[in-house]
Tab-separated table of C-alpha atoms in Angstrom:
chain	number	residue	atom	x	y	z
X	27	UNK	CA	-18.375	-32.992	-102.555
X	28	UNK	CA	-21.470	-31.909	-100.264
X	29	UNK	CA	-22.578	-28.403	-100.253
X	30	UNK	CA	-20.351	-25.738	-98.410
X	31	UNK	CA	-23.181	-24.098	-97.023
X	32	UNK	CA	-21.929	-20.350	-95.135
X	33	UNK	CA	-21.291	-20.597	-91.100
X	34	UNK	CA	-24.517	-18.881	-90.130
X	35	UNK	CA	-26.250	-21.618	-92.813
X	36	UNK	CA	-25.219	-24.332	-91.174
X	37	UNK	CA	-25.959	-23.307	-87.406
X	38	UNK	CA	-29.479	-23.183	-88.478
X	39	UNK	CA	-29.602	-26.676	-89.943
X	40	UNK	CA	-27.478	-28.235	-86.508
X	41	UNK	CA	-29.542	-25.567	-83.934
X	42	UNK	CA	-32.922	-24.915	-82.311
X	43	UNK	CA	-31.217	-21.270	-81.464
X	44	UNK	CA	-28.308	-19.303	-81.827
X	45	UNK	CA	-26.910	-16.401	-79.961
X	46	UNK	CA	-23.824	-15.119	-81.080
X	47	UNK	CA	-20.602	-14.665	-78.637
X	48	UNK	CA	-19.729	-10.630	-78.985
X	49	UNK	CA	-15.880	-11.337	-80.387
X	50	UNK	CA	-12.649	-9.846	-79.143
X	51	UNK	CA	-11.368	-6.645	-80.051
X	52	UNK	CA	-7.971	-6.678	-81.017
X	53	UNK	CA	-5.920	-3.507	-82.985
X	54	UNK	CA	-4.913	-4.678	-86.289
X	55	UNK	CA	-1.366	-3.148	-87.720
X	56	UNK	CA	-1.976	-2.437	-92.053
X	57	UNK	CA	-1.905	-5.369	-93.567
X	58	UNK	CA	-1.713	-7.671	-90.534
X	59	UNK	CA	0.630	-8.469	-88.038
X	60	UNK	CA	3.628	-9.296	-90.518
X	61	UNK	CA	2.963	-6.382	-93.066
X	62	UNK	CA	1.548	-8.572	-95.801
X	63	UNK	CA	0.921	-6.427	-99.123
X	64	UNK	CA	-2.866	-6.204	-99.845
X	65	UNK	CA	-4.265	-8.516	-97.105
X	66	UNK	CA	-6.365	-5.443	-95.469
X	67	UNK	CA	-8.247	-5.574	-98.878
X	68	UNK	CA	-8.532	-9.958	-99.294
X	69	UNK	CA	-10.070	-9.216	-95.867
X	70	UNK	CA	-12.347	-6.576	-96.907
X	71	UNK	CA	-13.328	-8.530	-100.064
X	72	UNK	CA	-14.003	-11.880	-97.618
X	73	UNK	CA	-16.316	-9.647	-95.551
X	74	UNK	CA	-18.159	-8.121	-98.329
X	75	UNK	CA	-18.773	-11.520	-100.309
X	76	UNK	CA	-19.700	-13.388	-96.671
X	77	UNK	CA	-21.166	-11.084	-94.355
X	78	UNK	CA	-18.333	-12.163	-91.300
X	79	UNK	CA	-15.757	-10.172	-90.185
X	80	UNK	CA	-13.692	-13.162	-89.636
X	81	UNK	CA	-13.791	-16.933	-90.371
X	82	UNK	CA	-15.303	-18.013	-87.566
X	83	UNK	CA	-18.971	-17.479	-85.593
X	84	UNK	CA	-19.003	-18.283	-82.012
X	85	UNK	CA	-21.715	-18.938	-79.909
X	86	UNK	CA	-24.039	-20.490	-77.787
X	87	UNK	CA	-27.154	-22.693	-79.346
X	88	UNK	CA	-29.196	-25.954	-78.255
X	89	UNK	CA	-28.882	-29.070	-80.739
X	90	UNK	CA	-32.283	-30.999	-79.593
X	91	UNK	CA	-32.654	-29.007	-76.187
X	92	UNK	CA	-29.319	-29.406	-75.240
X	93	UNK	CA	-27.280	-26.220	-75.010
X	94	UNK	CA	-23.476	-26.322	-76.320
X	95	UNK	CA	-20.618	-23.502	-77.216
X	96	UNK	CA	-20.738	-23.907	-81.092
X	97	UNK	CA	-18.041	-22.776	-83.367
X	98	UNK	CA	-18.647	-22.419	-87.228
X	99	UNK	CA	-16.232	-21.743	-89.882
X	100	UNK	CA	-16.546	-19.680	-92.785
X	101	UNK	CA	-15.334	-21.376	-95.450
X	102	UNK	CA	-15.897	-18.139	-97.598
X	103	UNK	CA	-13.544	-15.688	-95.564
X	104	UNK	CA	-10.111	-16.687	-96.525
X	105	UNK	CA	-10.957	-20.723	-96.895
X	106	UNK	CA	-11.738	-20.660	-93.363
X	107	UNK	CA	-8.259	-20.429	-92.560
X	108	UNK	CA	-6.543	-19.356	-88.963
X	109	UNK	CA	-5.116	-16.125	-87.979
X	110	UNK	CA	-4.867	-13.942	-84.763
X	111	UNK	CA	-8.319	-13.147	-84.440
X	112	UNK	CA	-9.648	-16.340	-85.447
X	113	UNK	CA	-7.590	-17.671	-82.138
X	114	UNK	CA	-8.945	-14.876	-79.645
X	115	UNK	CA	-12.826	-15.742	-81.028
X	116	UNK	CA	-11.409	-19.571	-80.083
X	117	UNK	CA	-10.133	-18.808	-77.082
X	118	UNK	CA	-13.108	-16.732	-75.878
X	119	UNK	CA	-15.379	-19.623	-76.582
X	120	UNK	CA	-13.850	-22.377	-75.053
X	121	UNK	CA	-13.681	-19.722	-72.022
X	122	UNK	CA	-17.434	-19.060	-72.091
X	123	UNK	CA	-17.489	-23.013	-72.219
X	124	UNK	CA	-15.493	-23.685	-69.217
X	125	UNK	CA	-17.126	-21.021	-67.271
X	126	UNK	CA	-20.802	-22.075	-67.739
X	127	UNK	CA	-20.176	-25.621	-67.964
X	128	UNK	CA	-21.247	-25.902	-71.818
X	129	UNK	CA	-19.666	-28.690	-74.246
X	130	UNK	CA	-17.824	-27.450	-77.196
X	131	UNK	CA	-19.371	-28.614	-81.032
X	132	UNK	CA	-16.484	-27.111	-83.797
X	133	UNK	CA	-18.584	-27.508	-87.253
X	134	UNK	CA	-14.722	-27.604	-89.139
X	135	UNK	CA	-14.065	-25.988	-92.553
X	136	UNK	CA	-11.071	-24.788	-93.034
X	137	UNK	CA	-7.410	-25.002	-95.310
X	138	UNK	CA	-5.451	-24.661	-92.408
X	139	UNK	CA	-3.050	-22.000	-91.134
X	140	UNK	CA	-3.553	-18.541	-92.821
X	141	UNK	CA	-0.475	-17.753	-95.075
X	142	UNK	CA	-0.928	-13.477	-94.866
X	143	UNK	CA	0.240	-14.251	-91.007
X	144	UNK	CA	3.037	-16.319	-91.079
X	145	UNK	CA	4.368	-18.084	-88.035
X	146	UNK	CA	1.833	-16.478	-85.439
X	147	UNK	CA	-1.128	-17.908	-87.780
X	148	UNK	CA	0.438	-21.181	-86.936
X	149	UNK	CA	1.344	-20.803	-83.563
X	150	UNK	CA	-2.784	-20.421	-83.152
X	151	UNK	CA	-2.344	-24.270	-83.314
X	152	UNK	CA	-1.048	-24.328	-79.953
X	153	UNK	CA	-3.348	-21.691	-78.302
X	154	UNK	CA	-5.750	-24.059	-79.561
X	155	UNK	CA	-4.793	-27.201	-78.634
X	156	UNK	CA	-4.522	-25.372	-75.103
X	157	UNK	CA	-7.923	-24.536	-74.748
X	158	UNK	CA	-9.254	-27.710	-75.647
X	159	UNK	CA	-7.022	-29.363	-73.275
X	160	UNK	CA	-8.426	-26.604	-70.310
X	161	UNK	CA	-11.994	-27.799	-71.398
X	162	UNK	CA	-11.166	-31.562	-71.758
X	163	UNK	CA	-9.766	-31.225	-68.125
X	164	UNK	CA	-13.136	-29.338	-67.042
X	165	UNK	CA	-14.833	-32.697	-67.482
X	166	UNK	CA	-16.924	-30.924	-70.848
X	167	UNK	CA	-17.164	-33.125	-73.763
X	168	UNK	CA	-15.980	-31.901	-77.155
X	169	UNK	CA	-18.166	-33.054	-80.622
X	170	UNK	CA	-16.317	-32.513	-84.260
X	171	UNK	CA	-18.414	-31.966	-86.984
X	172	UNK	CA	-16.042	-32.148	-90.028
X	173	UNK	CA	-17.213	-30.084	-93.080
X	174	UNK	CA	-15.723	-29.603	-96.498
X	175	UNK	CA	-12.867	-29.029	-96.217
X	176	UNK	CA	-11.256	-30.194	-92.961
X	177	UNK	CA	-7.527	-30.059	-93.615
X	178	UNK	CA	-4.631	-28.951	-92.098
X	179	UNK	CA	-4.163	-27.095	-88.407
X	180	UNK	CA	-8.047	-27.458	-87.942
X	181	UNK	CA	-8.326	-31.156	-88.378
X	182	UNK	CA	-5.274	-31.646	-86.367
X	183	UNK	CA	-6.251	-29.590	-83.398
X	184	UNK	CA	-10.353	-28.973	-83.293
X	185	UNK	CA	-10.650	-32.032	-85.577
X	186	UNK	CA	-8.625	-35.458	-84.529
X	187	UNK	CA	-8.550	-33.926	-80.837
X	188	UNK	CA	-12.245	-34.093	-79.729
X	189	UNK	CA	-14.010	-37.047	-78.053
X	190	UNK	CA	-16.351	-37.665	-80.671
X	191	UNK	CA	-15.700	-36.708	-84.082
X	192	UNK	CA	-18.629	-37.344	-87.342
X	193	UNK	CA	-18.384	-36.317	-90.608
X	194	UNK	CA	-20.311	-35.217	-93.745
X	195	UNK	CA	-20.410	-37.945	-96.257
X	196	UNK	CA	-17.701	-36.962	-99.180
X	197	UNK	CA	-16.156	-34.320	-96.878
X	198	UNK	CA	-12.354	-33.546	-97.905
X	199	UNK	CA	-10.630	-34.844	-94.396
X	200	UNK	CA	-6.549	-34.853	-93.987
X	201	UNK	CA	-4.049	-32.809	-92.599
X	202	UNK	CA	-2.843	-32.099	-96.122
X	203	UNK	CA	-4.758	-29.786	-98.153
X	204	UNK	CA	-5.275	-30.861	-102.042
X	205	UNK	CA	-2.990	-28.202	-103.226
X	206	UNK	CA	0.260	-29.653	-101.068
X	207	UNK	CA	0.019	-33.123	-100.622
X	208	UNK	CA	2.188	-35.290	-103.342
X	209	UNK	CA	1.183	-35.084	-107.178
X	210	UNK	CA	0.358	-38.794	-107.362
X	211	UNK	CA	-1.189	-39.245	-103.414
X	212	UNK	CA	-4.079	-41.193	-103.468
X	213	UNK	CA	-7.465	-38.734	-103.586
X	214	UNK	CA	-9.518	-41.095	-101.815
X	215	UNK	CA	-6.885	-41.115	-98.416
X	216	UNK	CA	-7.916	-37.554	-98.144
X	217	UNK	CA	-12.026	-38.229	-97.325
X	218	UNK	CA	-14.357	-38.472	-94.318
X	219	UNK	CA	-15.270	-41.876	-96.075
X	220	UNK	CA	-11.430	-43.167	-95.063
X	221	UNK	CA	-10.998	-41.470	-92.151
X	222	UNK	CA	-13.643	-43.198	-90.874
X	223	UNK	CA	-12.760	-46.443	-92.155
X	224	UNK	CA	-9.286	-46.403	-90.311
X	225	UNK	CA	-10.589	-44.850	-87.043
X	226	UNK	CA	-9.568	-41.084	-86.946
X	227	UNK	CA	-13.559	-40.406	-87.173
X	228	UNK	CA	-16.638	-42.221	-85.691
X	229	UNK	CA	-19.619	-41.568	-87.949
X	230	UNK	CA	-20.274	-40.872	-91.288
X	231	UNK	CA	-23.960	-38.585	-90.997
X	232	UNK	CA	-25.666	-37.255	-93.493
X	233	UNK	CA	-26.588	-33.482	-93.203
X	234	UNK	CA	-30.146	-34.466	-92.965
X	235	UNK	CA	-29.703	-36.435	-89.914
X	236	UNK	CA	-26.860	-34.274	-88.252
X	237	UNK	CA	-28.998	-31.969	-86.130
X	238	UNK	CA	-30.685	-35.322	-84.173
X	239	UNK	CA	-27.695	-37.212	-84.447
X	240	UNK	CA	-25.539	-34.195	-82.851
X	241	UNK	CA	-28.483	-34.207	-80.361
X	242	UNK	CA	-28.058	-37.582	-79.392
X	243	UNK	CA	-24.594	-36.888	-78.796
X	244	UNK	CA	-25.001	-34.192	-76.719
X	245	UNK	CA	-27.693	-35.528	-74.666
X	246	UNK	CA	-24.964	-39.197	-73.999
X	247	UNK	CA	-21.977	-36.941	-73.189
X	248	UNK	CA	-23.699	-33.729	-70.895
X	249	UNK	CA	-25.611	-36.842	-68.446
X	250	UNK	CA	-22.740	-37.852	-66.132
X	251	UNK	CA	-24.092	-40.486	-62.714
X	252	UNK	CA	-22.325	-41.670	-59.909
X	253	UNK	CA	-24.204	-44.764	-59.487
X	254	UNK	CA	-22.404	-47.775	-60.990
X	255	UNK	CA	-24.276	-49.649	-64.270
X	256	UNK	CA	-26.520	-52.162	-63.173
X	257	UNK	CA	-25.541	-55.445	-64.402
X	258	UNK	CA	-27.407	-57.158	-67.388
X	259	UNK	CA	-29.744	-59.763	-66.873
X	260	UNK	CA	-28.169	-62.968	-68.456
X	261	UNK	CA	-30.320	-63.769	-71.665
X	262	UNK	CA	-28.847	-67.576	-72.594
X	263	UNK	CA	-28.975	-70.468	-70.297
X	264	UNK	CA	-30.076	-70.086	-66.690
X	265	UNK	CA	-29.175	-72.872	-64.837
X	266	UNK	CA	-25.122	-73.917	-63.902
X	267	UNK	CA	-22.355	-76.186	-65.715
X	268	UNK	CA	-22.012	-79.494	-64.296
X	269	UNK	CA	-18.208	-80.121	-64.879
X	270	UNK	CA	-15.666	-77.687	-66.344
X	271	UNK	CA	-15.454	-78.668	-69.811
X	272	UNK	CA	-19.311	-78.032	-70.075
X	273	UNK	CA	-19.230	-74.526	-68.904
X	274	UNK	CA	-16.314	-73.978	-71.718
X	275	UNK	CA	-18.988	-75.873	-74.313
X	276	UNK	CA	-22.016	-73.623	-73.442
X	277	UNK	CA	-19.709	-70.518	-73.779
X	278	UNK	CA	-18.778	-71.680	-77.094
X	279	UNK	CA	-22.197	-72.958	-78.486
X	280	UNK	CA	-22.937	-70.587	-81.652
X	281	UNK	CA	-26.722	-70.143	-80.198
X	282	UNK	CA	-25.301	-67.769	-77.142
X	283	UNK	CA	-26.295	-64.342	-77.196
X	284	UNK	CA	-23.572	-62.492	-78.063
X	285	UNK	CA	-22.818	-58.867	-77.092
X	286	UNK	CA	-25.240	-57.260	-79.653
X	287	UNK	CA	-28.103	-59.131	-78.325
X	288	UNK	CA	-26.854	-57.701	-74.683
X	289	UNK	CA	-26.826	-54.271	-75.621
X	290	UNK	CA	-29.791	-54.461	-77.254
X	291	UNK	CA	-31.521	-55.389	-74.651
X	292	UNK	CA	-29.512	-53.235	-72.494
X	293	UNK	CA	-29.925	-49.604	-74.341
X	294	UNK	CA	-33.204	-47.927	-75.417
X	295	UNK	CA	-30.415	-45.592	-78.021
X	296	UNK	CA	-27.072	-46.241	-78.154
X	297	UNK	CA	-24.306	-44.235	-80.105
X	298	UNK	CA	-20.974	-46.225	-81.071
X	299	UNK	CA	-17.591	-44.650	-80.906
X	300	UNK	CA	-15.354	-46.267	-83.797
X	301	UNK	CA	-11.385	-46.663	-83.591
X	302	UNK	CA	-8.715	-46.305	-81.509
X	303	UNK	CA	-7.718	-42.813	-83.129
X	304	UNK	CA	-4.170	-44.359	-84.059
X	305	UNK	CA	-5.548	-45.955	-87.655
X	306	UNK	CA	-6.732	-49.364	-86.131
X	307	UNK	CA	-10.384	-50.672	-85.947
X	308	UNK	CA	-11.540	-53.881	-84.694
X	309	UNK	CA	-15.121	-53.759	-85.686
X	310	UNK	CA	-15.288	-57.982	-85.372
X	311	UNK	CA	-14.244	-58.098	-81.985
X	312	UNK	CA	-15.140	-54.982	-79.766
X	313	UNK	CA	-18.202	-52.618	-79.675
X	314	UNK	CA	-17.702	-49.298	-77.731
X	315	UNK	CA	-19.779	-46.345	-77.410
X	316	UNK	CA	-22.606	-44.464	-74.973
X	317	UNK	CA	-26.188	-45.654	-74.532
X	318	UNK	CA	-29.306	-44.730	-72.571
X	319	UNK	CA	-30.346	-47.434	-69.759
X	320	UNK	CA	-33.266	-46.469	-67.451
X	321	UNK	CA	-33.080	-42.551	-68.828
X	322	UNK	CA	-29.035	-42.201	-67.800
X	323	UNK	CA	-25.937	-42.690	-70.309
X	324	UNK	CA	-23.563	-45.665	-69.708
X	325	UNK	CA	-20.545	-46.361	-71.528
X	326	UNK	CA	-19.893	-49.773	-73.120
X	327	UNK	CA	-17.048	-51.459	-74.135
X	328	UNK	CA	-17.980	-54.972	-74.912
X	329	UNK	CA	-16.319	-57.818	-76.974
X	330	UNK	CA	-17.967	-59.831	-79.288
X	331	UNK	CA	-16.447	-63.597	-78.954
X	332	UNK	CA	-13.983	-63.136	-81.677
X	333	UNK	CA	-10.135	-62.388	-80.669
X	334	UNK	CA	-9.751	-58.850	-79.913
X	335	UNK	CA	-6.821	-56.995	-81.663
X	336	UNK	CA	-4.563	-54.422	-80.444
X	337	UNK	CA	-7.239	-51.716	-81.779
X	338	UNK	CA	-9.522	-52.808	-80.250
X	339	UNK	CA	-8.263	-52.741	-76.757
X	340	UNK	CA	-6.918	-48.808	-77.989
X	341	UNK	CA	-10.599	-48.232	-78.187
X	342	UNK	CA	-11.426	-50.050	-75.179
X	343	UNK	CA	-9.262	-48.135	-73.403
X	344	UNK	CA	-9.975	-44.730	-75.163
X	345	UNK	CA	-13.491	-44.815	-73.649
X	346	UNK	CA	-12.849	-45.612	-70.412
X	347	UNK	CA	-10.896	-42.818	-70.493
X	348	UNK	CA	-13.164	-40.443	-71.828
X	349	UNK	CA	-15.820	-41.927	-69.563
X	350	UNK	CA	-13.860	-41.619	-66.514
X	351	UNK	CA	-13.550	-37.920	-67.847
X	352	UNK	CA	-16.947	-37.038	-68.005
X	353	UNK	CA	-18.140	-38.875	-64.811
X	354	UNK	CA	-20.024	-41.580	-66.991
X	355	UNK	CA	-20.152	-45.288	-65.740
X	356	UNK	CA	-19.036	-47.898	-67.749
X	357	UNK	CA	-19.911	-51.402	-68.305
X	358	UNK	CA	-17.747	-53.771	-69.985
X	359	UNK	CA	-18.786	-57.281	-71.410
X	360	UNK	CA	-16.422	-60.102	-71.704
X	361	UNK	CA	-16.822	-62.795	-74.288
X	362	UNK	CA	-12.882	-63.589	-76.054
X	363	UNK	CA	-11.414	-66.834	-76.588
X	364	UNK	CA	-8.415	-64.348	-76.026
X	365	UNK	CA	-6.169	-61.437	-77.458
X	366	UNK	CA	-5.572	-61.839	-81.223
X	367	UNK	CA	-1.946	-63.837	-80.861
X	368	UNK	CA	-0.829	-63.892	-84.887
X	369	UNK	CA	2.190	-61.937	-86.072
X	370	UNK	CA	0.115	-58.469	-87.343
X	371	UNK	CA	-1.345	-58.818	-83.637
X	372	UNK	CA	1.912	-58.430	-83.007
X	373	UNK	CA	3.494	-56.398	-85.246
X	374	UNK	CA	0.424	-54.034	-84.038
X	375	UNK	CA	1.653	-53.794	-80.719
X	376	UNK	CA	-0.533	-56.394	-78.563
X	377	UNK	CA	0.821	-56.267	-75.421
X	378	UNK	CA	1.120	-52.661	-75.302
X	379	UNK	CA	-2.761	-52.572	-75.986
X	380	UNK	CA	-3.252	-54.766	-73.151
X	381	UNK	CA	-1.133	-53.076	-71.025
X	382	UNK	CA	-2.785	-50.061	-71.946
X	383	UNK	CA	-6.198	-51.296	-71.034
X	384	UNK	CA	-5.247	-52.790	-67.962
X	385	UNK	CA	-4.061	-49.210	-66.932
X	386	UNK	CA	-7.219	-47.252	-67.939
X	387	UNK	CA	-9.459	-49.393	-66.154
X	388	UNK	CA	-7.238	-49.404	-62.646
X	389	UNK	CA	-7.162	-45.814	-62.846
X	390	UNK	CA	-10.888	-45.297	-63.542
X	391	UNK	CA	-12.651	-43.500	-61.120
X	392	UNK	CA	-16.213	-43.682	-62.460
X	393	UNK	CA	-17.557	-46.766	-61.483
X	394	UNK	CA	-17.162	-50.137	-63.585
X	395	UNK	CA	-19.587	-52.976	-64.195
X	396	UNK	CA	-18.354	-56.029	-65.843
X	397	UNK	CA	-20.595	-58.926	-67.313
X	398	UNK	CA	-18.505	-62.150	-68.714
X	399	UNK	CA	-21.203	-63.475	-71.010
X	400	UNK	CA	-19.244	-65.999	-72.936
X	401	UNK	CA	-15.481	-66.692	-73.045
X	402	UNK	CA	-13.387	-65.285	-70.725
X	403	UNK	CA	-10.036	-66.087	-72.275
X	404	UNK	CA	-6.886	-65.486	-70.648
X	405	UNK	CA	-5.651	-61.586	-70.184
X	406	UNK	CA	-7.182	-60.702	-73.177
X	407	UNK	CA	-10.675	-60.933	-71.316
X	408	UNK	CA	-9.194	-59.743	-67.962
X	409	UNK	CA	-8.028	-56.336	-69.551
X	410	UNK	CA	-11.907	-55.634	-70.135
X	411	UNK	CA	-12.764	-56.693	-66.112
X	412	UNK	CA	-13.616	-54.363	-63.655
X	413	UNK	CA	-11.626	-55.579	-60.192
X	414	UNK	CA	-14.037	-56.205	-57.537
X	415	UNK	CA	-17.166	-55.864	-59.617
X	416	UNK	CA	-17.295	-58.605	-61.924
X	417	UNK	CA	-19.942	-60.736	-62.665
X	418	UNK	CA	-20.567	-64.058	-64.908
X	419	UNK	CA	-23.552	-65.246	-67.022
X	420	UNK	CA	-24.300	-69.016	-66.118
X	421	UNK	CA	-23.589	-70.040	-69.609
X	422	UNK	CA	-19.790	-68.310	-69.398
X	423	UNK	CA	-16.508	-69.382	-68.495
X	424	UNK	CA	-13.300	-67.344	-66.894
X	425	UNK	CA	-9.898	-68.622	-67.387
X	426	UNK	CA	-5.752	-68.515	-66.981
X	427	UNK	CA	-5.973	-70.067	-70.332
X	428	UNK	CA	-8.239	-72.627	-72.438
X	429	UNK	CA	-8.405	-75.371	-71.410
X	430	UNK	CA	-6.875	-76.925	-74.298
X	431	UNK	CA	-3.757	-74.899	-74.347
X	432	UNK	CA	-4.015	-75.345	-70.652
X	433	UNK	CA	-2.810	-79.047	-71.119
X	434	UNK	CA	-0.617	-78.494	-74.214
X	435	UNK	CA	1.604	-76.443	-71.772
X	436	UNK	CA	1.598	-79.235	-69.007
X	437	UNK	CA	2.256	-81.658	-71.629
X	438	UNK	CA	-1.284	-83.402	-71.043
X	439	UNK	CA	-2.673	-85.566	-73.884
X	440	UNK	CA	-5.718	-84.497	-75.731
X	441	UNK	CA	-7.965	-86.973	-73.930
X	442	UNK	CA	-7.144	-84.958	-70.856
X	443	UNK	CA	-8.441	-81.674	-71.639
X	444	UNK	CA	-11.978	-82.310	-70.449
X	445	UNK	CA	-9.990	-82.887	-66.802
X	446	UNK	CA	-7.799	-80.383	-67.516
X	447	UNK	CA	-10.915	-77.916	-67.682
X	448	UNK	CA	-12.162	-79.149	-64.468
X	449	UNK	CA	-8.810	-78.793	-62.370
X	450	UNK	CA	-8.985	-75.179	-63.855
X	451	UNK	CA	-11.850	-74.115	-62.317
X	452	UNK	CA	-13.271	-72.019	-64.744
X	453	UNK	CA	-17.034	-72.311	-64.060
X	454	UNK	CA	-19.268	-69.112	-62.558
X	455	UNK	CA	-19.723	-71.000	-59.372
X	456	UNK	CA	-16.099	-71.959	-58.767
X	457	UNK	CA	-15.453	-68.267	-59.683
X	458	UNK	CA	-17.613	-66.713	-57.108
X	459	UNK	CA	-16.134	-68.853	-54.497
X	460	UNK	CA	-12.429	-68.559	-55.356
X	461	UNK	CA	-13.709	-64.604	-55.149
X	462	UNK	CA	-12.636	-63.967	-58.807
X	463	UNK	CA	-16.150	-62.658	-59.603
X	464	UNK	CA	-18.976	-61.119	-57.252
X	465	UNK	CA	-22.136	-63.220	-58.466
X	466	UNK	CA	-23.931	-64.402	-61.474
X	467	UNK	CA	-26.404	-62.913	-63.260
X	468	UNK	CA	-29.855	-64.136	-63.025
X	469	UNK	CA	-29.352	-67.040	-60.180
């Protein structure tokens, strides 16, 4: 397990300052709001062994010049666990938040719910979850940092409900604690390690790297534009496809650039988000995440030429939507053959992946660039497109279907597939003048 440093410990390793929100005053009945037997003294003996009066600090503090609402916990007062006041020193910091415009950075650890309150330490939770929801609608970005422990109420609200959310290597992450989940439950479930590895997190980041990687993060998410992404230059073949079938061979030939070669030459940083937050990953077939291009953040969600599966539109579609939020622009790159189409694709909801992506991009209203610079298979590459601002590589293709199962449907023999391709109409300059796409790169 890494260290638990204290609250005020950590702010100085994640901050360049620190100033500390005054917290709420609120009349305390003995022993708490429900009358429970010796909690005045547990609370006395937290303070005296931690120096906080509850288990939170709230403030404000820049992470690599940018400035950001941070809230520690206090792992030492009460195993950083929830009660009344711990909500009103919440509440009054996603307030300060929302009022100056700040983003919110929760450095999580905590067992949950306190017990000495009963139901209204739990009903915190909600009061919670309501605030973030007030700041998320503000347009303010919201970064996790999950500590050890991250269990319960906090992971569930603070946690698993920010935009982006990293984690300390060998960090305790679930919603159950060790002390309540079953007897024989599997101890490595319950880690940042697999939380990241099934989506619920982004990053893994090592303490020593937290404060620039938190910066980085801050810098992406607090540097909204208007002005729509430029699009890419094309970085494979320059001139056009003769015939049909050889625009659907250049797309295909293994020496194409590929979408990592795109963003590379795209970004000067980039950060990757990672899952679709509902246990899927699709780390072979769509890159997402926030980058720097000529000193402004764009969004990218970009396939990578392999079939994309259901979590990997989820992701798609989760950052559009967190884009959109935060007045980022977004550029997508196409390269599928198509949507994954085997039975887990299925049993992993497909279509409602689709569907879902398809809906986040027509109700964008940051602007969308789209690049097809490969395959553009079917609806599984026209999810990713942005309508009316679409745009082709000369070495791509765009198509209903391939042209191969183009001709299986019609009942065309093999040897017509090359034909097939060219009835289609699938290369850039057919595109632009059907009006599918608005130009190609680089011509």
């Amino acid at each position: 397990m890494p260290d638990r440093l204290h609250a005020r410990e950590f702010l100085k390793l994640v901050t360049d300052d620190f100033t500390e929100l005054p917290p709420p005053e609120r009349n305390s009945a003995p022993d708490g709001p429900i009358g429970w037997r010796g909690y005045d003294g547990s609370r006395l003996r937290a303070a005296e062994r931690t120096g906080e009066e509850e288990s939170v600090v709230c403030g404000t503090g820049r992470v690599e010049g940018t400035r950001a609402v941070l809230i520690a916990f206090e792992f030492g007062y009460l195993g950083g666990s929830l009660g009344e006041r711990t909500g009103d020193r919440l509440e009054a910091a996603y307030t300060h938040a929302r009022r100056h415009r700040l983003p919110v950075v929760p450095l999580i650890a905590t067992g949950g719910s306190r017990m000495q309150e009963g139901m209204l330490a739990l009903t915190q939770l909600q009061r919670v979850a309501r605030q973030s929801v007030l700041t998320r609608q503000a347009g303010l970005a919201q970064i996790a940092v999950l500590r050890d422990p991250t269990t319960g109420g906090g992971w569930a609200t603070l946690g698993a409900g920010a935009d982006v959310v990293l984690a300390l290597p060998g960090a305790q992450v679930g919603f159950a604690g060790s002390r309540v989940r079953p007897a024989d439950a599997d101890p490595a479930a319950y880690t940042a390690e697999t939380q990241v590895a099934v989506g619920a997190a982004d990053a893994l980041v090592p303490p020593e790297e937290l404060r620039a990687r938190l910066g980085h993060w801050l810098r992406l998410l607090t540097s909204g534009s208007a002005a729509p992404a430029p699009v890419p230059a094309a970085l494979g073949a320059t001139g056009l496809p003769a015939t049909g079938w050889d625009a659907v061979r250049r797309a295909r030939a293994p020496e194409r650039p590929r979408a990592d070669a795109y963003l590379d030459a795209y970004f000067t940083h980039r950060e990757d988000l990672a899952g679709d937050r509902a246990g899927g990953l699709d780390p072979d077939g769509m890159r997402c995440g926030f980058g720097t291009h000529e000193g402004r953040t764009v969004a990218y969600a970009a396939q990578t030429g392999a079939a994309t599966r259901p979590a990997g539109y989820r992701t798609a579609a989760r950052l559009v939507r967190l884009a959109d939020r935060l007045g980022i622009p977004v550029l997508t790159l196409v390269d599928t053959p198509g949507a994954a189409n085997d039975a887990e694709a299925e049993r992993e909801g497909a279509g409602a992946a689709i569907a879902d992506l398809f809906a986040a991009v027509a109700a964008a209203r940051t602007p969308i660039t789209t690049l097809v610079i490969g395959e553009g298979g079917s609806g599984g590459a026209l999810a990713l497109a942005a309508p009316g601002n679409t745009w082709a590589a000369p070495d791509s293709y765009f198509s209903v279907i391939a042209p191969e199962l183009a001709a299986a449907i019609l009942k065309r023999p093999a040897t017509e597939v090359e034909a097939t391709a060219d009835q289609l109409r699938i290369r850039p300059q057919d595109l632009v003048e059907l009006g599918v796409i608005r130009g190609i790169a680089g011509t």
